[in-house]
Coordinates of C-alpha atoms and ligand atoms in Angstrom, one line a residue:
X1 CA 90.6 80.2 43.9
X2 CA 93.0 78.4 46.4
X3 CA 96.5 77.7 45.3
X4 CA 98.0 75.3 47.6
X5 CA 100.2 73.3 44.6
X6 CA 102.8 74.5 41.8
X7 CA 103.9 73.2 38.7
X8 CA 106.6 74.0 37.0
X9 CA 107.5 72.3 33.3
X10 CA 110.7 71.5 32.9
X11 CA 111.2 68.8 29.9
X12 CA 112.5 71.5 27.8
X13 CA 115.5 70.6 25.3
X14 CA 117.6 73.8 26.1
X15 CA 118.6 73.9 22.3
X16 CA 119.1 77.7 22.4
X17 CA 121.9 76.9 24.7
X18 CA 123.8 74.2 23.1
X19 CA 126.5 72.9 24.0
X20 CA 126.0 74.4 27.4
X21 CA 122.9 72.1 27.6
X22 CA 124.4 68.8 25.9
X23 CA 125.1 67.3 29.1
X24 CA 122.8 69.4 31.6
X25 CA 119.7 70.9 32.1
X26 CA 119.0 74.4 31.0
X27 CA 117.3 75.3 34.2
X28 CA 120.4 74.0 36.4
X29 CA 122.6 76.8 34.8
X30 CA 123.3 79.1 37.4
X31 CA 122.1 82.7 37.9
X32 CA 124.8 84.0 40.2
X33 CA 125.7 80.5 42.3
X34 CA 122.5 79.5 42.5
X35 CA 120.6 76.9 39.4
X36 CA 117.9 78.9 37.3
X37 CA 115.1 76.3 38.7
X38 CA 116.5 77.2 42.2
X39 CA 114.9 81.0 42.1
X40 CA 111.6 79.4 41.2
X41 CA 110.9 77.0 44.1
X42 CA 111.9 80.1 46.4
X43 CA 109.4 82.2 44.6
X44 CA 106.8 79.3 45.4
X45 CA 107.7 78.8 48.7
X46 CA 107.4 83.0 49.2
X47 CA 104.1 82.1 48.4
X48 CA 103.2 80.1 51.3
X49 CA 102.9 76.7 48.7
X50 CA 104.2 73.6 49.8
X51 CA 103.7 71.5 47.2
X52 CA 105.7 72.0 44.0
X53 CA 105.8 69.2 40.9
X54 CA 108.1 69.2 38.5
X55 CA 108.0 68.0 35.0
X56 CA 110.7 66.4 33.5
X57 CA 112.0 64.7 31.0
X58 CA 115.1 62.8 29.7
X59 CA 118.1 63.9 30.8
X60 CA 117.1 66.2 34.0
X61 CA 118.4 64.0 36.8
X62 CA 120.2 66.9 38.3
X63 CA 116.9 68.5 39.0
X64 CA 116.6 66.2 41.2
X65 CA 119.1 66.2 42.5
X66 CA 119.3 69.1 43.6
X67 CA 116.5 69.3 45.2
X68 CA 117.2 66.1 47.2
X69 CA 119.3 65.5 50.5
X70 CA 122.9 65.2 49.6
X71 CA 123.9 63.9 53.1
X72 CA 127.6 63.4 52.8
X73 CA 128.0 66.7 51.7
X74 CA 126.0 67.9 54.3
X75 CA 128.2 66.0 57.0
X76 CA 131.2 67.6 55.7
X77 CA 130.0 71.2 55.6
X78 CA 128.7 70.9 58.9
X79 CA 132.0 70.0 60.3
X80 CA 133.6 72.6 58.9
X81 CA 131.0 75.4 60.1
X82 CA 130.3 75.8 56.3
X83 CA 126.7 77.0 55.8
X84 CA 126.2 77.3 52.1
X85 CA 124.0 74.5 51.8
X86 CA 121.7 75.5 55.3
X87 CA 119.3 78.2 53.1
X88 CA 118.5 75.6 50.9
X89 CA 118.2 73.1 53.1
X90 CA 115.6 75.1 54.8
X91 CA 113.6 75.5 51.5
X92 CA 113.7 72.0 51.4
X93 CA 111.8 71.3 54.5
X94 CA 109.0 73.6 53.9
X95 CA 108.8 72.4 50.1
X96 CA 108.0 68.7 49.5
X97 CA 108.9 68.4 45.9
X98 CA 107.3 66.1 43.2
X99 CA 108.1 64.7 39.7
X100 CA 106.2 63.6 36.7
X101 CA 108.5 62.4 33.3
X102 CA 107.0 64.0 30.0
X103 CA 107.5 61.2 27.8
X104 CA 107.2 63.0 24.5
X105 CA 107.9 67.0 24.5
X106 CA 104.9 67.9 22.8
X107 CA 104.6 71.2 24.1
X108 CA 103.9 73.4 26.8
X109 CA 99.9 72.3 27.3
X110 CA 101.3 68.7 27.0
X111 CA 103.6 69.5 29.7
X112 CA 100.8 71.1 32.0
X113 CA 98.4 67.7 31.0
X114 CA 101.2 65.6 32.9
X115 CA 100.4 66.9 35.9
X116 CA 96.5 66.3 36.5
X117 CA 96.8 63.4 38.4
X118 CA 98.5 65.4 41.1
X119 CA 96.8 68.1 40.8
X120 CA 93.8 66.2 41.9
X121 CA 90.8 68.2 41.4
X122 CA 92.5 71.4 42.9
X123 CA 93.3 75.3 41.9
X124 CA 96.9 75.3 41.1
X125 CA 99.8 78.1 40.3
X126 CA 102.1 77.2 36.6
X127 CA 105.6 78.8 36.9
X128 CA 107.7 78.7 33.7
X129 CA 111.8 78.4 34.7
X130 CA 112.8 80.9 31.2
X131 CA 111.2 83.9 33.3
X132 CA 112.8 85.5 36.5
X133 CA 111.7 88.7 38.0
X134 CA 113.2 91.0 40.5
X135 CA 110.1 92.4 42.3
X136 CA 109.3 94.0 45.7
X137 CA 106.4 91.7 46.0
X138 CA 107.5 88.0 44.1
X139 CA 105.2 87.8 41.0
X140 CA 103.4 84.8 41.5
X141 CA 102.1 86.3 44.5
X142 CA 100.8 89.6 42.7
X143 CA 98.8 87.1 40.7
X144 CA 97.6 84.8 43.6
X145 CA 96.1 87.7 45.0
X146 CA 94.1 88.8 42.5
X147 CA 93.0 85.0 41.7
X148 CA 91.4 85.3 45.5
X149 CA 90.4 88.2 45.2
X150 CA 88.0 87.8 41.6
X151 CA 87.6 84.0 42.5
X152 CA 88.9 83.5 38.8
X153 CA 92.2 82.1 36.4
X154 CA 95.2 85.2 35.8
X155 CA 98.0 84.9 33.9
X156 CA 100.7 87.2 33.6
X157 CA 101.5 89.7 31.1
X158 CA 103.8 92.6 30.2
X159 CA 104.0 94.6 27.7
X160 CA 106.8 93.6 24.5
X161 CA 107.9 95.7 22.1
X162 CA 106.5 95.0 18.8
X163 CA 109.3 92.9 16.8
X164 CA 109.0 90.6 20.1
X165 CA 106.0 90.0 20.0
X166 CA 105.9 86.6 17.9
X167 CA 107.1 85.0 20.2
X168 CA 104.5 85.3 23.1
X169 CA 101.1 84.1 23.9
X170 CA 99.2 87.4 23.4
X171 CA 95.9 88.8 24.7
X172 CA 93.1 90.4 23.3
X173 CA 92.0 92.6 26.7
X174 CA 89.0 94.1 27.6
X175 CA 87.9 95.9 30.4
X176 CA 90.2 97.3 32.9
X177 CA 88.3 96.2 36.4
X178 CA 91.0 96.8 38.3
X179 CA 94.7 99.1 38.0
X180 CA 96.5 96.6 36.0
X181 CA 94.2 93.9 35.8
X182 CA 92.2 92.9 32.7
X183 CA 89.7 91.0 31.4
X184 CA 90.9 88.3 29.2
X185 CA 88.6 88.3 25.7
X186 CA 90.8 85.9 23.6
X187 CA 94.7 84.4 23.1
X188 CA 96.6 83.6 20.7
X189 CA 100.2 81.5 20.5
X190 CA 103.0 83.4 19.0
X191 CA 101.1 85.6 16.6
X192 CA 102.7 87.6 13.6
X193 CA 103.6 90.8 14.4
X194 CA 101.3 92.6 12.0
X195 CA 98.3 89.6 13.2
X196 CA 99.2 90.5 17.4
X197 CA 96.1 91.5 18.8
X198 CA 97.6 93.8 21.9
X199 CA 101.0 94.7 23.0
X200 CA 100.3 92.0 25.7
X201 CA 102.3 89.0 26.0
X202 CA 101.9 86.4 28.9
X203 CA 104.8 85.9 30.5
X204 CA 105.5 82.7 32.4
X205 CA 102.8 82.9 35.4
X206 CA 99.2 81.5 35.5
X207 CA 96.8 80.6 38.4
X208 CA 94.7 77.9 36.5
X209 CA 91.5 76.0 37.4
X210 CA 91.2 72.1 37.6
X211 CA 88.7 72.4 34.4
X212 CA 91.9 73.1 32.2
X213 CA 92.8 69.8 32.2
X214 CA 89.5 68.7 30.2
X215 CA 90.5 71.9 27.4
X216 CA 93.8 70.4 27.2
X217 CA 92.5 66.9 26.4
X218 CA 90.5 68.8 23.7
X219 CA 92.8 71.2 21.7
X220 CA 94.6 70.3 18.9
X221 CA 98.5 70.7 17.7
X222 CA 99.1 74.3 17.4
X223 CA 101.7 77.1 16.9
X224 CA 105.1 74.5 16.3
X225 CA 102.7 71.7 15.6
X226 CA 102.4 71.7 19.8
X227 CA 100.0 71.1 22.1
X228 CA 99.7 74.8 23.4
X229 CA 98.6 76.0 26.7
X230 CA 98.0 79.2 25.1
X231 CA 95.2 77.3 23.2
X232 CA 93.3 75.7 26.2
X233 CA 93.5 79.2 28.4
X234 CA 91.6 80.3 24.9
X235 CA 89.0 77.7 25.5
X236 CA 88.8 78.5 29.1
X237 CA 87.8 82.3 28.8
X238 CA 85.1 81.6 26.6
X239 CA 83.4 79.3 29.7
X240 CA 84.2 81.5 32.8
X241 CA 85.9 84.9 33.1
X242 CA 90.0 85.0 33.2
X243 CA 92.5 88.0 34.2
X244 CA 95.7 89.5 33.1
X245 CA 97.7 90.4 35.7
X246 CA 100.8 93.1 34.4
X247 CA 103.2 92.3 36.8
X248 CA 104.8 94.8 38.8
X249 CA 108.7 94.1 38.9
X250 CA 111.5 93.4 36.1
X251 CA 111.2 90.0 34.2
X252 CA 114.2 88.2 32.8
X253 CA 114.2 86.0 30.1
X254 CA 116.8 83.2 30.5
X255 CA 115.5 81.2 28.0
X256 CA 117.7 82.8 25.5
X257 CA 121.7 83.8 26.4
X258 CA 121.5 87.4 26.3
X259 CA 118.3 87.1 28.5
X260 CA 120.8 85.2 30.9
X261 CA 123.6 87.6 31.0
X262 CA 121.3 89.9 32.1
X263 CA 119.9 88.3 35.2
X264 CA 123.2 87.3 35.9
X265 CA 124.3 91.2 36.1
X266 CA 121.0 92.0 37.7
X267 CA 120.5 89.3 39.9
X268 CA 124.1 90.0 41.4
X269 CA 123.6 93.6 42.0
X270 CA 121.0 92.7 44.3
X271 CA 123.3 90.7 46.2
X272 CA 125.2 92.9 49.5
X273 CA 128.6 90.9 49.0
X274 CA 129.1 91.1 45.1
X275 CA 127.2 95.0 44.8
X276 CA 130.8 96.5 44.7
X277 CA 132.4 94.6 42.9
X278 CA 130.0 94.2 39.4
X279 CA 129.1 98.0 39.7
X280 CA 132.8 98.7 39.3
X281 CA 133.2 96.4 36.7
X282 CA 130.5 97.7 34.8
X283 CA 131.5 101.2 35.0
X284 CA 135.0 99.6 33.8
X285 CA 133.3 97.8 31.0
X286 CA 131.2 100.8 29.8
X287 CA 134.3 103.3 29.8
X288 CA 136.8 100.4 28.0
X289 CA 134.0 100.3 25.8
X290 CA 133.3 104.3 25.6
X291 CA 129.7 104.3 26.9
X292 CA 130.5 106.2 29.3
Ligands
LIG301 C1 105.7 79.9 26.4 C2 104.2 80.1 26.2 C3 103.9 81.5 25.7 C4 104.5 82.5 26.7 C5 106.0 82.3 26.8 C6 106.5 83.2 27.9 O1 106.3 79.9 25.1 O2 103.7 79.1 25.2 O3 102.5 81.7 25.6 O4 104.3 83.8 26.2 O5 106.3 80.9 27.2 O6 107.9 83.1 28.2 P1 107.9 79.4 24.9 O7 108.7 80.6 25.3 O8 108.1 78.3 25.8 O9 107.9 79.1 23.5

């Protein structure tokens, strides 16, 4: 496998965030002072792609907008010796970024099928905006590696305690071939608890094949009456061998608020200038609130 192109869907309604979402996109709400979607095209750009498409949908203008030139702005910073827009502006030259419209959200695999023309025949990297990590080595990289390495589809999984687990893609694994890396036997879409077959959800990374597309023109409405992606990767591992990769690093949900409030915490900590200052909050929070 060769990943040189990322795709990230983004035509999600946000509903879990309403009325935050009513007028703006769920991945343009920040994490710290930067938009949700923001973290992701760094972590594609870590990984050495240069060719990210976006999916979107009604009402997601300010996606692209913020990846775009905002020249006036720039002019203004620049003549005051401001610099807050020069890291992203960077980004923005190594990343050329794309855009196909989702015309009908009819699910994640629906969402993925938008993108085949661009794809074009080619290996390609999925990045879903609801999952951050924090890792020493960025997470779609852990799984590119292994991709090369086995010449084969990954996704990422971790492992979710069991009254979570419903509401994951989840694994049936089988043998271990390498530390943290399985064989893929079969998937299933948001399972019942009692039904889950592991302890193994997938978690918002996959390095896919071109042949997906033609499983995705196949399978039917699923879990939620969707087209899921879940559904084609199923497909897929019965052709040619897939991996689960468990990611090394801490995964944030922001796809749901308290998911969000805990990047936000997270994420901040990690920053030099605002280290102090949350930590000391926090400890202020925890004794006002006698966890401490
Ligand atoms: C999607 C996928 C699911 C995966 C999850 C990870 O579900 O369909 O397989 O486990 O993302 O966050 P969603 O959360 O969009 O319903």
């Amino acid at each position: 496998m060769r990943v040189a192109k990322a795709v990230v869907p983004a035509a999600g309604l946000g509903t879990r965030f309403l009325p935050a979402t009513k007028a703006q996109p769920k991945e343009m709400l920040p994490v710290v002072d930067r938009p949700a979607i923001h973290y992701i095209a760094e972590e594609v750009d870590a990984c050495g792609i240069r060719d990210l498409l976006i999916v979107t949908g009604r009402g997601k203008r300010a996606i692209e907008d913020h990846f775009d030139r905002a020249i006036e702005l720039e002019r203004l910073l620049e003549a005051t010796g401001n610099p807050r827009l020069g890291e992203l502006q960077a980004l923005l030259d190594r990343l050329q970024v794309f855009y196909v419209r989702q015309g009908t959200p009819r699910g994640l695999g629906h969402a993925i099928a938008c993108a085949e023309r661009h794809i074009d025949g080619e290996d390609f990297a999925v990045l879903l905006p609801d999952d951050l990590y924090l890792s020493p080595e960025p997470a779609l990289s852990q799984l590119i590696s292994v991709a090369e390495r086995l010449d084969a589809p990954v996704v990422a999984v971790v492992p979710v305690p069991p009254q979570d687990i419903s509401r994951y893609g989840v694994v049936t694994v089988g043998e271990e071939v390498e530390p943290g890396v399985f064989r893929v036997l079969d998937m299933v879409e948001k399972p019942r608890q009692e039904e889950a077959p592991s302890h193994l959800g997938v978690v918002g990374r996959y390095v896919l094949p071109p042949g997906i597309f033609s499983h995705l023109a196949r399978v039917e409405p699923g879990a939620g009456g969707e087209i899921q992606l879940t559904d084609a990767l199923r497909a897929l591992c019965q052709s040619r061998p897939v991996y689960a990769v468990t990611v090394v690093g801490e995964r944030y949900d922001i796809g749901e608020p308290l998911g969000l409030l805990r990047a936000q915490i997270s994420f901040a900590l990690q920053r030099p200038e605002l280290r102090q200052g949350v930590r000391a909050f926090l400890a202020e929070v925890a004794k006002a609130n006698g966890l401490l």
